[in-house]
Amino acid sequence: MFSIPYGRRRRWLRANLIALLVFGSVFYVFFIRDNDNGFDLSSVKSLTGTSGHGWVQNDDKIAGSSDIDQSSDLDQHLPPIDYKIEENPPPAPHLGGNKGKKLPFDPNIGTANAVGASSHMGNKDKERVKAGSIKEDIGSGSSVGAGAGADADAGADADSAGADRAGQIDSETFDVTGGDRVGIDTDDLKSGSRPGSKHGNNGAGIDGSSDKGPIDSETSYGSGISKNKGSNKPGSSDLDTDTGISAGKDEDDDSLLEVSTSGGGYSRLNKGPNGAQVLLEAPKILPRKEKYPVPAHQKISLKSAPEPKKSLPKIQSEKLLTGAASSDATTTERRLTVKKAFQISWNQYKKYAWGHDEIKPVTNTASNPFLGWAATLVDALDTLQIMGLKDEYQEALEMVAEIDFTRTFRKDIPLFETVIRYLGGLVASYDLSQGKDKILLMKAVELADNLIGAFDTPNRMPITYFNWMDSQYSTRYRAGSDTIFAEIGSLSLEFTRLAQLTGNDSYYDAVARITDEIYKYAPTSKIPWLFPESVDISGCENEIYKPGSDVGKLLEDKSSKLDDESITPTTASGTRIYKRAAIDGVEQPLLKDDSDVYQQDQKPHLIALQNSGSRNKPTKMVCTPTVGMKDGSRTRPVRFTMGGLTDSSYEYFMKEYQLINGVEPKYVELYTEMVSAAKKNLIFKPYVDNNEDILFLGAKSMFRGKLDDENEMTHLACFAGGMFALGGKLLNRPEDVELGRQITQGCVWAYNSTRNGVMPESFTVRRCPEEGPCPKFDFDELRQNRPHDSKAIQAPSTAVIPDDRGGERWPVMSYYDQPRSFLRMDAKYIMRPEALESVFYLYRITGDRTWQDKGWEMFQNILKLTQITDEEGTIVGYSGVRDVSNDDPHFHDFNLMDNCESFWMAETLKYAYLLFEDPSVVSLDDYVFNTEAHPFKLTK
């Protein structure tokens, strides 16, 4: 080794570092920026690798900015849309109240510099494009990735854009009539530019779709502006804004392999961005051109239902004479108390989080855990109508008109949450307006036509975390191999009601096919007619690809070969693309023939299997196509419950039956068989104090063929009381009404069991023996002796200690005072509605007014526990709490969790209000509620 003096060594290091930086910059400019990833991938399609991963949960994946102009003046240039519901499109959309804010100019950010012929233009448009000309200025600074020097991802390859289908093009404005989409001259675009992610691969550029009017179910349109990421070549092919892969092949190319995911994802972004988000580029056309279309003659329609409409029994009790149960002073005062609580929460949301998904009520900050489409506002629309808050409703309606449901800041759309909250809220509010507020139906169609793409899979089972962008949609995804059951079984009410309103069979067909698969799977389940928490709906029997295995030989022998280009690396995401296997040198189609879209090719083929939440490369698998639904995960116990992950699927059996007037008998069998199985396997009598008239819903888990009881009761499972009572009335099964009553009474008991009179999120108890009487509860016996159930759970050995107020408490797991009957608990309360929901149902169905008294006591306790007060003691909001067992007044503020999910105003306060409202208001004989408490009008 040689020695360099310290001073000279520093200068030497500095010079080398500078040289390295200069070399790196030159290398980037000449070899990376214009070639993106260094590979010639023009012959393959994109694979985004984000389906079901929820990767956007990482903060660095969401480029937030408070200086984004979402108030573009595109509405001044878009021609009027001939839409059958409303003549004029709504105002330009914006997200999170960014209207009027401008994107700051940054001289270090490159501008879009390529103008080429878009593949989406009409021929007349292309003649207007000057190949290779430079677009120096498009609006206020072209959109680019926010990373250093990233190229603009803009509609810069097209001076103007036309329609997908040939239409009559105006020579001056390029407006298209008779085509599918509206052409837009990019010279007219003055705003709407957006920065992308720090990697420069999400920039949306001049996105003419920032102002989209309503989307008709028959005539769809989009901006018609193509993407061209940093290319100087005229007419270059579109690039995937997520991976940078050139989408050079036609979308109908069946040679591309499907991609399968586990089906998992993030319904809520735990670190959801609080400010404005960059909206990703909207689809060019909605509904999308499908890769696996259902022929018109094969669509399942309500018009061709297996049975005629039935005259279903009345649901509400005859004891509830109009006005008799709601006009007395006590009931009126209770109703007004609920309304006041709603107004407090609504005003707080309006002041601090207007246009955002949720309010953080303690810190008064906004949050977007879902899609940034004002979830709280849309979810609470029908509550505003029911409570008669006309001014607030009208203001919210104007906000809804500005929401663009065709795009969001997230790369994946959580299908279940979006359907029950957003789509359900829009449809229900339209029903409550008696069809007067047309914008609600228009927006529902706009959203549904976006979501319907999630069903475009080989077996028409939905992708529950839907990659909605055009660059992602070009990949042929299969549904998930480990999909939460509730997320596929709880879509039927919303799409069915929309089909009834619009006459579009595609909506009903999508969910009816799920029901068919559930119905076929039910008797084969490990507990027949009960469903595990996750199911495999991929349509594949997968095994890891091993060259030389039996199936590997089939793909490798002389009659079967893989294309040399079947494995192609992409960008830093680590994902891969695989082509389908070729049999006798011929790439196999996905389907046997066009006459029956569901007759799948049974020959094995390769797929890329992505694991949920993983950044690793997808596994190379061999898919043997199968028919139907299967059990999900094989690496953990199969669990059966009526709590979270399955709950609302059971709930929808009878509700869908009611909505379609009994024309589909499958729902009756699904419900009645489920009740029998639940009685045998899930419902039990708890070994608790004062258990005379209560039942709980537990769970069963199976691992390696052995079934074990889990005596956990959850707040979510409290919905079942109302479900059984409703099913009992619809099918004239009084024993089900009684079953619902006892389960609901069990939830009331759970509320009364804690110090604050509010039920925890979940708790575990011991069950009474199946044979013989249940012993009287004894706390000492609970702690000393073995329990009655097979899992032998012992009570905690924690000592009972003084509570400093003359009493005692049992501080198990650091909770203040666990009820003596519990073995363990999750003590939080996030303002859930399910217990009040079932109390409401039992009141309306039985006419027993004691349910009003029980519900009132529960509601008072909820308000006291969750209230937020200012320095003067005024209540300013309500928040979830960490520990329902802590009634120490000095701990109250610390106990608040600073969350207020949208269901607080959509469900909890709505059910509480209706419990004291005239029974004719949203009568159960006229409406059916979805799982988010959105009432859909029943057709007679």
mmCIF file of C-alpha atoms in Angstrom, residues 420-720:
data_model
loop_
_atom_site.group_PDB
_atom_site.id
_atom_site.type_symbol
_atom_site.label_atom_id
_atom_site.label_comp_id
_atom_site.label_asym_id
_atom_site.label_seq_id
_atom_site.Cartn_x
_atom_site.Cartn_y
_atom_site.Cartn_z
ATOM 1 C CA ILE A 420 -70.059 -0.998 -0.025
ATOM 2 C CA ARG A 421 -69.113 2.581 0.887
ATOM 3 C CA TYR A 422 -68.909 4.586 -2.327
ATOM 4 C CA LEU A 423 -71.118 2.696 -4.769
ATOM 5 C CA GLY A 424 -73.606 1.765 -2.061
ATOM 6 C CA GLY A 425 -73.731 5.338 -0.808
ATOM 7 C CA LEU A 426 -74.382 6.790 -4.254
ATOM 8 C CA VAL A 427 -77.092 4.292 -5.186
ATOM 9 C CA ALA A 428 -78.901 4.530 -1.836
ATOM 10 C CA SER A 429 -78.875 8.305 -1.855
ATOM 11 C CA TYR A 430 -80.292 8.272 -5.371
ATOM 12 C CA ASP A 431 -83.079 5.955 -4.197
ATOM 13 C CA LEU A 432 -83.870 8.198 -1.228
ATOM 14 C CA SER A 433 -84.067 11.201 -3.553
ATOM 15 C CA GLN A 434 -86.832 9.326 -5.376
ATOM 16 C CA GLY A 435 -84.793 9.567 -8.557
ATOM 17 C CA LYS A 436 -84.609 13.361 -8.534
ATOM 18 C CA ASP A 437 -80.870 13.813 -8.010
ATOM 19 C CA LYS A 438 -79.675 12.377 -11.310
ATOM 20 C CA ILE A 439 -76.042 13.188 -10.660
ATOM 21 C CA LEU A 440 -75.944 10.417 -8.064
ATOM 22 C CA LEU A 441 -76.903 7.747 -10.579
ATOM 23 C CA MET A 442 -74.508 9.218 -13.125
ATOM 24 C CA LYS A 443 -71.673 9.024 -10.631
ATOM 25 C CA ALA A 444 -72.666 5.510 -9.599
ATOM 26 C CA VAL A 445 -72.455 4.415 -13.242
ATOM 27 C CA GLU A 446 -69.118 6.196 -13.639
ATOM 28 C CA LEU A 447 -67.723 4.331 -10.639
ATOM 29 C CA ALA A 448 -69.279 0.969 -11.548
ATOM 30 C CA ASP A 449 -67.916 1.121 -15.078
ATOM 31 C CA ASN A 450 -64.491 1.564 -13.566
ATOM 32 C CA LEU A 451 -64.907 -1.266 -11.058
ATOM 33 C CA ILE A 452 -66.446 -3.725 -13.526
ATOM 34 C CA GLY A 453 -62.977 -4.214 -14.981
ATOM 35 C CA ALA A 454 -62.068 -6.144 -11.826
ATOM 36 C CA PHE A 455 -64.267 -8.992 -13.072
ATOM 37 C CA ASP A 456 -62.410 -9.299 -16.374
ATOM 38 C CA THR A 457 -60.634 -12.568 -15.575
ATOM 39 C CA PRO A 458 -60.701 -16.022 -17.234
ATOM 40 C CA ASN A 459 -63.329 -17.334 -14.793
ATOM 41 C CA ARG A 460 -64.997 -13.935 -14.185
ATOM 42 C CA MET A 461 -64.103 -14.005 -10.493
ATOM 43 C CA PRO A 462 -63.079 -10.506 -9.328
ATOM 44 C CA ILE A 463 -59.644 -9.142 -8.551
ATOM 45 C CA THR A 464 -60.304 -7.746 -5.103
ATOM 46 C CA TYR A 465 -57.413 -5.277 -5.226
ATOM 47 C CA PHE A 466 -57.953 -4.030 -8.723
ATOM 48 C CA ASN A 467 -55.114 -2.607 -10.815
ATOM 49 C CA TRP A 468 -57.257 -0.074 -12.601
ATOM 50 C CA MET A 469 -54.819 1.961 -14.685
ATOM 51 C CA ASP A 470 -54.582 1.306 -18.417
ATOM 52 C CA SER A 471 -50.899 0.461 -18.062
ATOM 53 C CA GLN A 472 -51.786 -2.186 -15.469
ATOM 54 C CA TYR A 473 -55.003 -3.381 -17.048
ATOM 55 C CA SER A 474 -53.149 -4.585 -20.124
ATOM 56 C CA THR A 475 -51.813 -7.455 -18.022
ATOM 57 C CA ARG A 476 -54.021 -10.551 -17.958
ATOM 58 C CA TYR A 477 -54.697 -11.055 -14.280
ATOM 59 C CA ARG A 478 -56.382 -14.004 -12.674
ATOM 60 C CA ALA A 479 -58.355 -13.643 -9.465
ATOM 61 C CA GLY A 480 -56.629 -14.299 -6.164
ATOM 62 C CA SER A 481 -55.608 -17.684 -4.820
ATOM 63 C CA ASP A 482 -56.118 -16.592 -1.204
ATOM 64 C CA THR A 483 -58.993 -14.114 -1.304
ATOM 65 C CA ILE A 484 -61.012 -12.953 1.700
ATOM 66 C CA PHE A 485 -64.450 -14.507 1.399
ATOM 67 C CA ALA A 486 -66.382 -11.414 2.505
ATOM 68 C CA GLU A 487 -64.673 -9.373 -0.204
ATOM 69 C CA ILE A 488 -66.274 -11.426 -2.982
ATOM 70 C CA GLY A 489 -69.545 -12.390 -1.329
ATOM 71 C CA SER A 490 -70.561 -8.846 -0.391
ATOM 72 C CA LEU A 491 -70.869 -7.186 -3.780
ATOM 73 C CA SER A 492 -74.261 -8.454 -4.901
ATOM 74 C CA LEU A 493 -76.670 -5.891 -3.447
ATOM 75 C CA GLU A 494 -74.900 -2.860 -4.867
ATOM 76 C CA PHE A 495 -74.414 -4.153 -8.409
ATOM 77 C CA THR A 496 -77.877 -5.749 -8.495
ATOM 78 C CA ARG A 497 -79.607 -2.520 -7.518
ATOM 79 C CA LEU A 498 -77.597 -0.609 -10.104
ATOM 80 C CA ALA A 499 -78.608 -3.166 -12.727
ATOM 81 C CA GLN A 500 -82.253 -2.620 -11.770
ATOM 82 C CA LEU A 501 -81.885 1.138 -12.109
ATOM 83 C CA THR A 502 -79.978 1.163 -15.407
ATOM 84 C CA GLY A 503 -81.112 -2.031 -17.131
ATOM 85 C CA ASN A 504 -77.449 -2.955 -17.651
ATOM 86 C CA ASP A 505 -77.189 -6.744 -17.286
ATOM 87 C CA SER A 506 -73.400 -6.604 -16.993
ATOM 88 C CA TYR A 507 -73.661 -5.455 -13.389
ATOM 89 C CA TYR A 508 -75.938 -8.295 -12.320
ATOM 90 C CA ASP A 509 -74.057 -10.866 -14.373
ATOM 91 C CA ALA A 510 -70.838 -10.013 -12.543
ATOM 92 C CA VAL A 511 -72.209 -10.795 -9.075
ATOM 93 C CA ALA A 512 -74.581 -13.601 -10.080
ATOM 94 C CA ARG A 513 -71.594 -15.631 -11.257
ATOM 95 C CA ILE A 514 -69.986 -15.245 -7.843
ATOM 96 C CA THR A 515 -73.161 -16.537 -6.226
ATOM 97 C CA ASP A 516 -73.151 -19.532 -8.561
ATOM 98 C CA GLU A 517 -69.609 -20.406 -7.498
ATOM 99 C CA ILE A 518 -70.446 -19.947 -3.815
ATOM 100 C CA TYR A 519 -73.474 -22.168 -4.203
ATOM 101 C CA LYS A 520 -71.450 -24.931 -5.880
ATOM 102 C CA TYR A 521 -68.664 -24.686 -3.314
ATOM 103 C CA ALA A 522 -70.889 -24.581 -0.196
ATOM 104 C CA PRO A 523 -71.653 -28.319 0.215
ATOM 105 C CA THR A 524 -68.001 -29.235 -0.426
ATOM 106 C CA SER A 525 -66.581 -26.908 2.227
ATOM 107 C CA LYS A 526 -64.751 -28.553 5.129
ATOM 108 C CA ILE A 527 -67.782 -27.548 7.201
ATOM 109 C CA PRO A 528 -70.567 -27.821 4.611
ATOM 110 C CA TRP A 529 -72.501 -24.577 4.061
ATOM 111 C CA LEU A 530 -70.070 -22.556 6.158
ATOM 112 C CA PHE A 531 -67.246 -20.710 4.459
ATOM 113 C CA PRO A 532 -63.594 -20.242 5.403
ATOM 114 C CA GLU A 533 -62.084 -16.816 5.835
ATOM 115 C CA SER A 534 -60.229 -17.117 2.539
ATOM 116 C CA VAL A 535 -60.891 -18.971 -0.690
ATOM 117 C CA ASP A 536 -59.031 -19.685 -3.901
ATOM 118 C CA ILE A 537 -60.888 -18.214 -6.873
ATOM 119 C CA SER A 538 -57.958 -18.149 -9.300
ATOM 120 C CA GLY A 539 -59.274 -21.015 -11.404
ATOM 121 C CA CYS A 540 -55.854 -22.655 -11.178
ATOM 122 C CA GLU A 541 -54.383 -25.694 -9.518
ATOM 123 C CA ASN A 542 -50.856 -24.396 -9.084
ATOM 124 C CA GLU A 543 -47.587 -26.133 -8.525
ATOM 125 C CA ILE A 544 -44.076 -24.746 -8.684
ATOM 126 C CA TYR A 545 -42.605 -25.183 -12.121
ATOM 127 C CA LYS A 546 -39.855 -27.826 -12.066
ATOM 128 C CA PRO A 547 -38.153 -28.784 -15.320
ATOM 129 C CA GLY A 548 -38.333 -32.557 -15.538
ATOM 130 C CA SER A 549 -41.437 -33.012 -13.407
ATOM 131 C CA ASP A 550 -44.459 -34.668 -15.011
ATOM 132 C CA VAL A 551 -46.076 -31.379 -15.857
ATOM 133 C CA GLY A 552 -42.703 -29.867 -16.687
ATOM 134 C CA LYS A 553 -42.083 -32.580 -19.240
ATOM 135 C CA LEU A 554 -45.433 -31.814 -20.825
ATOM 136 C CA LEU A 555 -44.280 -28.264 -21.343
ATOM 137 C CA GLU A 556 -40.773 -29.228 -22.470
ATOM 138 C CA ASP A 557 -40.943 -32.329 -24.661
ATOM 139 C CA LYS A 558 -40.809 -32.271 -28.414
ATOM 140 C CA SER A 559 -44.532 -31.644 -28.724
ATOM 141 C CA SER A 560 -44.381 -28.723 -26.339
ATOM 142 C CA LYS A 561 -41.927 -25.887 -26.116
ATOM 143 C CA LEU A 562 -41.493 -22.552 -24.434
ATOM 144 C CA ASP A 563 -40.619 -19.508 -26.452
ATOM 145 C CA ASP A 564 -37.056 -18.328 -25.864
ATOM 146 C CA GLU A 565 -38.471 -14.959 -24.878
ATOM 147 C CA SER A 566 -40.883 -16.437 -22.339
ATOM 148 C CA ILE A 567 -38.984 -14.940 -19.441
ATOM 149 C CA THR A 568 -38.196 -11.251 -19.707
ATOM 150 C CA PRO A 569 -36.812 -9.141 -16.851
ATOM 151 C CA THR A 570 -38.399 -5.755 -16.258
ATOM 152 C CA THR A 571 -37.643 -2.906 -13.906
ATOM 153 C CA ALA A 572 -36.498 -2.650 -10.319
ATOM 154 C CA SER A 573 -39.803 -4.015 -9.029
ATOM 155 C CA GLY A 574 -38.373 -7.453 -9.748
ATOM 156 C CA THR A 575 -41.439 -8.749 -11.536
ATOM 157 C CA ARG A 576 -41.289 -10.870 -14.652
ATOM 158 C CA ILE A 577 -43.413 -11.568 -17.667
ATOM 159 C CA TYR A 578 -44.034 -15.064 -18.928
ATOM 160 C CA LYS A 579 -45.543 -16.099 -22.202
ATOM 161 C CA ARG A 580 -47.993 -18.952 -22.381
ATOM 162 C CA ALA A 581 -46.721 -22.375 -23.243
ATOM 163 C CA ALA A 582 -46.870 -23.390 -26.865
ATOM 164 C CA ILE A 583 -48.268 -26.806 -27.780
ATOM 165 C CA ASP A 584 -46.791 -28.206 -30.998
ATOM 166 C CA GLY A 585 -45.253 -24.801 -31.548
ATOM 167 C CA VAL A 586 -48.621 -23.030 -31.452
ATOM 168 C CA GLU A 587 -49.403 -20.666 -28.591
ATOM 169 C CA GLN A 588 -52.572 -21.859 -26.924
ATOM 170 C CA PRO A 589 -55.618 -19.635 -26.518
ATOM 171 C CA LEU A 590 -57.118 -19.166 -23.115
ATOM 172 C CA LEU A 591 -60.457 -20.533 -24.266
ATOM 173 C CA LYS A 592 -61.465 -23.459 -26.444
ATOM 174 C CA ASP A 593 -63.560 -21.346 -28.752
ATOM 175 C CA ASP A 594 -65.423 -18.086 -28.869
ATOM 176 C CA SER A 595 -68.823 -19.718 -28.535
ATOM 177 C CA ASP A 596 -68.413 -20.375 -24.821
ATOM 178 C CA VAL A 597 -66.165 -17.978 -22.991
ATOM 179 C CA TYR A 598 -66.021 -20.155 -19.893
ATOM 180 C CA GLN A 599 -64.808 -23.405 -21.451
ATOM 181 C CA GLN A 600 -61.178 -23.034 -20.476
ATOM 182 C CA ASP A 601 -58.279 -24.826 -22.098
ATOM 183 C CA GLN A 602 -57.420 -27.650 -19.691
ATOM 184 C CA LYS A 603 -53.807 -27.933 -20.827
ATOM 185 C CA PRO A 604 -51.305 -26.710 -18.222
ATOM 186 C CA HIS A 605 -49.578 -23.406 -18.796
ATOM 187 C CA LEU A 606 -47.205 -21.131 -16.958
ATOM 188 C CA ILE A 607 -48.315 -18.281 -14.789
ATOM 189 C CA ALA A 608 -46.510 -15.687 -12.719
ATOM 190 C CA LEU A 609 -47.702 -16.047 -9.142
ATOM 191 C CA GLN A 610 -47.225 -12.967 -6.993
ATOM 192 C CA ASN A 611 -47.311 -13.133 -3.222
ATOM 193 C CA SER A 612 -49.301 -10.468 -1.440
ATOM 194 C CA GLY A 613 -47.237 -7.679 0.032
ATOM 195 C CA SER A 614 -43.993 -9.077 -1.324
ATOM 196 C CA ARG A 615 -41.440 -7.205 -3.379
ATOM 197 C CA ASN A 616 -39.772 -10.437 -4.404
ATOM 198 C CA LYS A 617 -39.916 -11.838 -7.889
ATOM 199 C CA PRO A 618 -43.114 -13.759 -8.598
ATOM 200 C CA THR A 619 -42.868 -17.523 -8.582
ATOM 201 C CA LYS A 620 -42.863 -19.365 -11.868
ATOM 202 C CA MET A 621 -45.839 -21.718 -11.543
ATOM 203 C CA VAL A 622 -47.676 -24.235 -13.647
ATOM 204 C CA CYS A 623 -51.417 -23.613 -13.729
ATOM 205 C CA THR A 624 -53.724 -26.505 -14.432
ATOM 206 C CA PRO A 625 -57.070 -24.795 -15.034
ATOM 207 C CA THR A 626 -59.812 -25.866 -12.654
ATOM 208 C CA VAL A 627 -63.463 -25.087 -12.295
ATOM 209 C CA GLY A 628 -64.980 -23.459 -9.248
ATOM 210 C CA MET A 629 -63.969 -22.141 -5.855
ATOM 211 C CA LYS A 630 -61.564 -23.890 -3.482
ATOM 212 C CA ASP A 631 -60.159 -23.488 0.002
ATOM 213 C CA GLY A 632 -57.671 -20.682 0.355
ATOM 214 C CA SER A 633 -54.416 -20.791 2.286
ATOM 215 C CA ARG A 634 -52.820 -24.178 2.842
ATOM 216 C CA THR A 635 -50.177 -22.880 5.204
ATOM 217 C CA ARG A 636 -52.372 -21.786 8.107
ATOM 218 C CA PRO A 637 -55.483 -23.185 9.796
ATOM 219 C CA VAL A 638 -58.742 -22.932 7.884
ATOM 220 C CA ARG A 639 -61.006 -20.790 10.048
ATOM 221 C CA PHE A 640 -64.803 -20.524 10.063
ATOM 222 C CA THR A 641 -66.502 -17.576 11.732
ATOM 223 C CA MET A 642 -69.310 -15.081 11.340
ATOM 224 C CA GLY A 643 -67.041 -12.268 12.398
ATOM 225 C CA GLY A 644 -64.679 -10.328 10.170
ATOM 226 C CA LEU A 645 -63.587 -11.759 6.790
ATOM 227 C CA THR A 646 -66.844 -13.691 6.238
ATOM 228 C CA ASP A 647 -69.635 -11.751 7.970
ATOM 229 C CA SER A 648 -71.313 -9.722 5.233
ATOM 230 C CA SER A 649 -71.352 -12.616 2.759
ATOM 231 C CA TYR A 650 -73.785 -14.429 5.049
ATOM 232 C CA GLU A 651 -75.672 -11.186 5.579
ATOM 233 C CA TYR A 652 -76.295 -10.795 1.851
ATOM 234 C CA PHE A 653 -78.004 -14.166 1.268
ATOM 235 C CA MET A 654 -81.414 -13.067 2.492
ATOM 236 C CA LYS A 655 -80.980 -9.418 1.590
ATOM 237 C CA GLU A 656 -80.261 -10.228 -2.048
ATOM 238 C CA TYR A 657 -83.218 -12.615 -2.034
ATOM 239 C CA GLN A 658 -85.400 -9.755 -0.788
ATOM 240 C CA LEU A 659 -83.988 -7.265 -3.311
ATOM 241 C CA ILE A 660 -84.733 -9.510 -6.312
ATOM 242 C CA ASN A 661 -88.180 -10.484 -4.992
ATOM 243 C CA GLY A 662 -87.304 -14.127 -4.448
ATOM 244 C CA VAL A 663 -86.610 -14.995 -8.094
ATOM 245 C CA GLU A 664 -83.395 -16.927 -7.284
ATOM 246 C CA PRO A 665 -83.960 -19.932 -4.960
ATOM 247 C CA LYS A 666 -80.228 -20.481 -4.397
ATOM 248 C CA TYR A 667 -80.265 -17.790 -1.711
ATOM 249 C CA VAL A 668 -82.882 -19.640 0.330
ATOM 250 C CA GLU A 669 -80.826 -22.813 0.379
ATOM 251 C CA LEU A 670 -77.628 -20.935 1.142
ATOM 252 C CA TYR A 671 -79.317 -19.239 4.083
ATOM 253 C CA THR A 672 -81.213 -22.162 5.582
ATOM 254 C CA GLU A 673 -78.304 -24.590 5.319
ATOM 255 C CA MET A 674 -76.009 -21.964 6.800
ATOM 256 C CA VAL A 675 -78.304 -21.529 9.805
ATOM 257 C CA SER A 676 -78.257 -25.276 10.491
ATOM 258 C CA ALA A 677 -74.469 -25.421 10.184
ATOM 259 C CA ALA A 678 -74.014 -22.358 12.395
ATOM 260 C CA LYS A 679 -76.196 -23.810 15.142
ATOM 261 C CA LYS A 680 -74.143 -26.977 15.113
ATOM 262 C CA ASN A 681 -70.679 -25.448 14.851
ATOM 263 C CA LEU A 682 -70.542 -21.763 15.820
ATOM 264 C CA ILE A 683 -73.356 -20.738 18.155
ATOM 265 C CA PHE A 684 -72.822 -21.512 21.826
ATOM 266 C CA LYS A 685 -73.999 -20.656 25.329
ATOM 267 C CA PRO A 686 -71.249 -18.787 27.181
ATOM 268 C CA TYR A 687 -70.080 -19.595 30.681
ATOM 269 C CA VAL A 688 -70.421 -16.035 31.981
ATOM 270 C CA ASP A 689 -72.204 -14.143 34.694
ATOM 271 C CA ASN A 690 -75.958 -13.591 34.129
ATOM 272 C CA ASN A 691 -76.122 -15.722 30.966
ATOM 273 C CA GLU A 692 -79.758 -16.789 31.205
ATOM 274 C CA ASP A 693 -80.969 -15.488 27.855
ATOM 275 C CA ILE A 694 -77.933 -15.008 25.654
ATOM 276 C CA LEU A 695 -76.005 -16.790 22.894
ATOM 277 C CA PHE A 696 -72.652 -16.027 21.297
ATOM 278 C CA LEU A 697 -71.150 -16.739 17.893
ATOM 279 C CA GLY A 698 -67.733 -18.343 18.100
ATOM 280 C CA ALA A 699 -65.441 -19.818 15.479
ATOM 281 C CA LYS A 700 -63.942 -23.115 14.422
ATOM 282 C CA SER A 701 -60.477 -23.664 13.058
ATOM 283 C CA MET A 702 -59.179 -26.704 11.218
ATOM 284 C CA PHE A 703 -55.550 -27.667 10.888
ATOM 285 C CA ARG A 704 -54.328 -31.026 9.645
ATOM 286 C CA GLY A 705 -57.859 -32.336 9.647
ATOM 287 C CA LYS A 706 -58.650 -31.458 13.288
ATOM 288 C CA LEU A 707 -61.431 -29.027 14.230
ATOM 289 C CA ASP A 708 -61.049 -26.856 17.328
ATOM 290 C CA ASP A 709 -63.521 -24.498 18.982
ATOM 291 C CA GLU A 710 -62.655 -20.836 19.397
ATOM 292 C CA ASN A 711 -64.909 -19.117 21.897
ATOM 293 C CA GLU A 712 -64.242 -15.620 20.664
ATOM 294 C CA MET A 713 -67.143 -13.214 20.301
ATOM 295 C CA THR A 714 -66.519 -10.143 18.157
ATOM 296 C CA HIS A 715 -68.356 -6.865 17.779
ATOM 297 C CA LEU A 716 -68.539 -7.498 14.028
ATOM 298 C CA ALA A 717 -70.450 -10.744 14.639
ATOM 299 C CA CYS A 718 -73.242 -8.816 16.376
ATOM 300 C CA PHE A 719 -74.747 -8.151 12.923
ATOM 301 C CA ALA A 720 -75.985 -11.750 12.937
#
